[in-house]
């Protein structure tokens, strides 16, 4: 179980760092010149986070009674909402783009907040399990 949890931690940490990079690229991009870089980084980050979550389910190392689990599920939902909002933004008519961009950014902020909270609860859980 220790290897599964370590693999989970590595994938999640890498995914969050890549998603933070995608957010930085998206925030500093003026005029959509780096949109393909933003989308590629976001896609890689989402895949890493989902792989980290699915890895625990497949290896049966998941403990769905912990607060970390519930916070992480809500964070993943907001991550997917952010992804969907970004994809809709690219395809939207110009009149709808401002609202979609605001929603996309707000969902991303909620995701990062929840991901940080989930990481804190994960660390607390890990420390409690080691005792």
Short mmCIF file of N, CA and C in Angstrom, two decimals, residues 9-81:
data_model
loop_
_atom_site.label_atom_id
_atom_site.label_comp_id
_atom_site.label_asym_id
_atom_site.label_seq_id
_atom_site.Cartn_x
_atom_site.Cartn_y
_atom_site.Cartn_z
N UNK A 9 0.87 10.28 -4.62
CA UNK A 9 1.40 11.59 -4.23
C UNK A 9 2.21 12.20 -5.36
N UNK A 10 3.05 11.39 -6.00
CA UNK A 10 3.89 11.89 -7.09
C UNK A 10 3.04 12.36 -8.27
N UNK A 11 2.06 11.53 -8.68
CA UNK A 11 1.21 11.91 -9.82
C UNK A 11 0.39 13.16 -9.51
N UNK A 12 -0.16 13.23 -8.31
CA UNK A 12 -0.97 14.39 -7.96
C UNK A 12 -0.11 15.65 -7.89
N UNK A 13 1.05 15.56 -7.28
CA UNK A 13 1.93 16.73 -7.18
C UNK A 13 2.36 17.21 -8.56
N UNK A 14 2.75 16.26 -9.42
CA UNK A 14 3.13 16.64 -10.79
C UNK A 14 1.96 17.27 -11.53
N UNK A 15 0.78 16.67 -11.38
CA UNK A 15 -0.40 17.20 -12.05
C UNK A 15 -0.74 18.61 -11.61
N UNK A 16 -0.67 18.86 -10.31
CA UNK A 16 -0.98 20.19 -9.79
C UNK A 16 0.06 21.20 -10.27
N UNK A 17 1.33 20.82 -10.27
CA UNK A 17 2.38 21.74 -10.74
C UNK A 17 2.18 22.06 -12.22
N UNK A 18 1.85 21.06 -13.03
CA UNK A 18 1.62 21.30 -14.45
C UNK A 18 0.38 22.18 -14.64
N UNK A 19 -0.67 21.94 -13.85
CA UNK A 19 -1.87 22.78 -13.95
C UNK A 19 -1.59 24.21 -13.49
N UNK A 20 -0.75 24.38 -12.48
CA UNK A 20 -0.34 25.73 -12.09
C UNK A 20 0.42 26.42 -13.23
N UNK A 21 1.26 25.65 -13.92
CA UNK A 21 1.96 26.19 -15.08
C UNK A 21 0.99 26.60 -16.18
N UNK A 22 -0.01 25.77 -16.41
CA UNK A 22 -1.04 26.10 -17.41
C UNK A 22 -1.78 27.37 -17.02
N UNK A 23 -2.09 27.50 -15.73
CA UNK A 23 -2.75 28.71 -15.26
C UNK A 23 -1.88 29.94 -15.43
N UNK A 24 -0.59 29.79 -15.16
CA UNK A 24 0.34 30.91 -15.34
C UNK A 24 0.41 31.33 -16.80
N UNK A 25 0.52 30.34 -17.70
CA UNK A 25 0.57 30.64 -19.13
C UNK A 25 -0.72 31.33 -19.57
N UNK A 26 -1.86 30.81 -19.10
CA UNK A 26 -3.14 31.40 -19.48
C UNK A 26 -3.31 32.81 -18.95
N UNK A 27 -2.83 33.05 -17.73
CA UNK A 27 -2.99 34.37 -17.13
C UNK A 27 -2.09 35.41 -17.78
N UNK A 28 -0.89 35.02 -18.16
CA UNK A 28 0.06 35.98 -18.74
C UNK A 28 -0.06 36.11 -20.25
N UNK A 29 -0.89 35.28 -20.86
CA UNK A 29 -1.05 35.31 -22.32
C UNK A 29 -1.88 36.51 -22.74
N UNK A 30 -1.33 37.32 -23.60
CA UNK A 30 -2.05 38.48 -24.13
C UNK A 30 -2.45 38.20 -25.58
N UNK A 31 -3.73 38.20 -25.84
CA UNK A 31 -4.21 38.01 -27.20
C UNK A 31 -4.31 36.57 -27.65
N UNK A 32 -4.20 35.62 -26.76
CA UNK A 32 -4.37 34.21 -27.12
C UNK A 32 -3.23 33.63 -27.93
N UNK A 33 -2.02 34.21 -27.84
CA UNK A 33 -0.88 33.73 -28.62
C UNK A 33 -0.33 32.40 -28.10
N UNK A 34 -0.54 32.13 -26.82
CA UNK A 34 -0.02 30.90 -26.23
C UNK A 34 -1.15 29.95 -25.84
N UNK A 35 -2.28 30.05 -26.52
CA UNK A 35 -3.44 29.23 -26.18
C UNK A 35 -3.15 27.75 -26.36
N UNK A 36 -2.40 27.39 -27.39
CA UNK A 36 -2.10 25.97 -27.60
C UNK A 36 -1.21 25.43 -26.48
N UNK A 37 -0.28 26.24 -25.98
CA UNK A 37 0.56 25.83 -24.87
C UNK A 37 -0.29 25.67 -23.60
N UNK A 38 -1.19 26.62 -23.38
CA UNK A 38 -2.08 26.57 -22.23
C UNK A 38 -2.94 25.31 -22.27
N UNK A 39 -3.50 25.01 -23.42
CA UNK A 39 -4.36 23.83 -23.55
C UNK A 39 -3.56 22.53 -23.39
N UNK A 40 -2.36 22.49 -23.94
CA UNK A 40 -1.54 21.28 -23.83
C UNK A 40 -1.14 21.02 -22.37
N UNK A 41 -0.68 22.06 -21.68
CA UNK A 41 -0.31 21.90 -20.28
C UNK A 41 -1.51 21.49 -19.43
N UNK A 42 -2.66 22.10 -19.70
CA UNK A 42 -3.87 21.76 -18.94
C UNK A 42 -4.26 20.31 -19.19
N UNK A 43 -4.18 19.88 -20.42
CA UNK A 43 -4.52 18.49 -20.74
C UNK A 43 -3.61 17.49 -20.05
N UNK A 44 -2.32 17.78 -20.06
CA UNK A 44 -1.35 16.90 -19.39
C UNK A 44 -1.60 16.89 -17.88
N UNK A 45 -1.85 18.06 -17.30
CA UNK A 45 -2.12 18.15 -15.86
C UNK A 45 -3.37 17.38 -15.46
N UNK A 46 -4.43 17.51 -16.25
CA UNK A 46 -5.68 16.79 -15.96
C UNK A 46 -5.45 15.28 -16.03
N UNK A 47 -4.71 14.84 -17.04
CA UNK A 47 -4.43 13.40 -17.18
C UNK A 47 -3.62 12.89 -15.99
N UNK A 48 -2.63 13.66 -15.54
CA UNK A 48 -1.82 13.25 -14.39
C UNK A 48 -2.66 13.16 -13.12
N UNK A 49 -3.52 14.15 -12.90
CA UNK A 49 -4.36 14.13 -11.69
C UNK A 49 -5.34 12.96 -11.74
N UNK A 50 -5.97 12.75 -12.88
CA UNK A 50 -6.90 11.64 -13.00
C UNK A 50 -6.19 10.29 -12.86
N UNK A 51 -4.99 10.19 -13.40
CA UNK A 51 -4.22 8.94 -13.25
C UNK A 51 -3.87 8.70 -11.78
N UNK A 52 -3.53 9.75 -11.06
CA UNK A 52 -3.24 9.60 -9.63
C UNK A 52 -4.46 9.16 -8.84
N UNK A 53 -5.63 9.68 -9.20
CA UNK A 53 -6.85 9.28 -8.50
C UNK A 53 -7.28 7.87 -8.89
N UNK A 54 -7.23 7.55 -10.16
CA UNK A 54 -7.65 6.23 -10.63
C UNK A 54 -6.68 5.16 -10.13
N UNK A 55 -5.41 5.51 -9.98
CA UNK A 55 -4.43 4.56 -9.47
C UNK A 55 -4.79 4.02 -8.10
N UNK A 56 -5.33 4.87 -7.24
CA UNK A 56 -5.73 4.40 -5.91
C UNK A 56 -6.94 3.49 -5.99
N UNK A 57 -7.85 3.78 -6.90
CA UNK A 57 -9.05 2.94 -7.04
C UNK A 57 -8.66 1.56 -7.57
N UNK A 58 -7.81 1.52 -8.58
CA UNK A 58 -7.41 0.26 -9.20
C UNK A 58 -6.63 -0.61 -8.22
N UNK A 59 -5.77 -0.02 -7.42
CA UNK A 59 -4.95 -0.80 -6.50
C UNK A 59 -5.64 -1.05 -5.15
N UNK A 60 -6.85 -0.58 -5.02
CA UNK A 60 -7.66 -0.74 -3.80
C UNK A 60 -6.99 -0.13 -2.56
N UNK A 61 -6.24 0.92 -2.77
CA UNK A 61 -5.62 1.62 -1.64
C UNK A 61 -6.46 2.83 -1.22
N UNK A 62 -7.64 2.95 -1.79
CA UNK A 62 -8.52 4.08 -1.54
C UNK A 62 -9.22 3.91 -0.20
N UNK A 63 -9.30 4.99 0.56
CA UNK A 63 -10.01 4.98 1.84
C UNK A 63 -11.10 6.06 1.76
N UNK A 64 -12.32 5.68 1.32
CA UNK A 64 -13.35 6.69 1.07
C UNK A 64 -14.05 7.24 2.31
N UNK A 65 -13.53 7.00 3.47
CA UNK A 65 -14.13 7.53 4.69
C UNK A 65 -13.40 8.77 5.21
N UNK A 66 -12.33 9.14 4.58
CA UNK A 66 -11.52 10.25 5.06
C UNK A 66 -11.98 11.58 4.45
N UNK A 67 -11.82 12.68 5.18
CA UNK A 67 -12.15 14.00 4.62
C UNK A 67 -11.34 14.30 3.36
N UNK A 68 -10.12 13.81 3.30
CA UNK A 68 -9.28 14.00 2.12
C UNK A 68 -9.98 13.48 0.87
N UNK A 69 -10.63 12.34 0.97
CA UNK A 69 -11.32 11.74 -0.18
C UNK A 69 -12.44 12.65 -0.68
N UNK A 70 -13.28 13.13 0.22
CA UNK A 70 -14.44 13.94 -0.20
C UNK A 70 -14.01 15.29 -0.76
N UNK A 71 -13.02 15.90 -0.15
CA UNK A 71 -12.52 17.18 -0.67
C UNK A 71 -11.89 16.97 -2.04
N UNK A 72 -11.16 15.88 -2.20
CA UNK A 72 -10.51 15.59 -3.48
C UNK A 72 -11.54 15.32 -4.57
N UNK A 73 -12.63 14.64 -4.25
CA UNK A 73 -13.68 14.38 -5.25
C UNK A 73 -14.28 15.70 -5.73
N UNK A 74 -14.56 16.60 -4.80
CA UNK A 74 -15.12 17.90 -5.18
C UNK A 74 -14.09 18.69 -5.99
N UNK A 75 -12.82 18.60 -5.63
CA UNK A 75 -11.76 19.29 -6.38
C UNK A 75 -11.69 18.75 -7.81
N UNK A 76 -11.80 17.44 -7.97
CA UNK A 76 -11.74 16.86 -9.31
C UNK A 76 -12.95 17.29 -10.14
N UNK A 77 -14.11 17.41 -9.50
CA UNK A 77 -15.28 17.91 -10.21
C UNK A 77 -15.03 19.33 -10.72
N UNK A 78 -14.46 20.18 -9.87
CA UNK A 78 -14.15 21.55 -10.31
C UNK A 78 -13.05 21.57 -11.36
N UNK A 79 -12.11 20.64 -11.30
CA UNK A 79 -11.08 20.56 -12.33
C UNK A 79 -11.73 20.24 -13.68
N UNK A 80 -12.67 19.31 -13.67
CA UNK A 80 -13.36 18.95 -14.91
C UNK A 80 -14.25 20.08 -15.39
N UNK A 81 -14.89 20.81 -14.47
CA UNK A 81 -15.69 21.97 -14.86
C UNK A 81 -14.81 23.05 -15.49
#
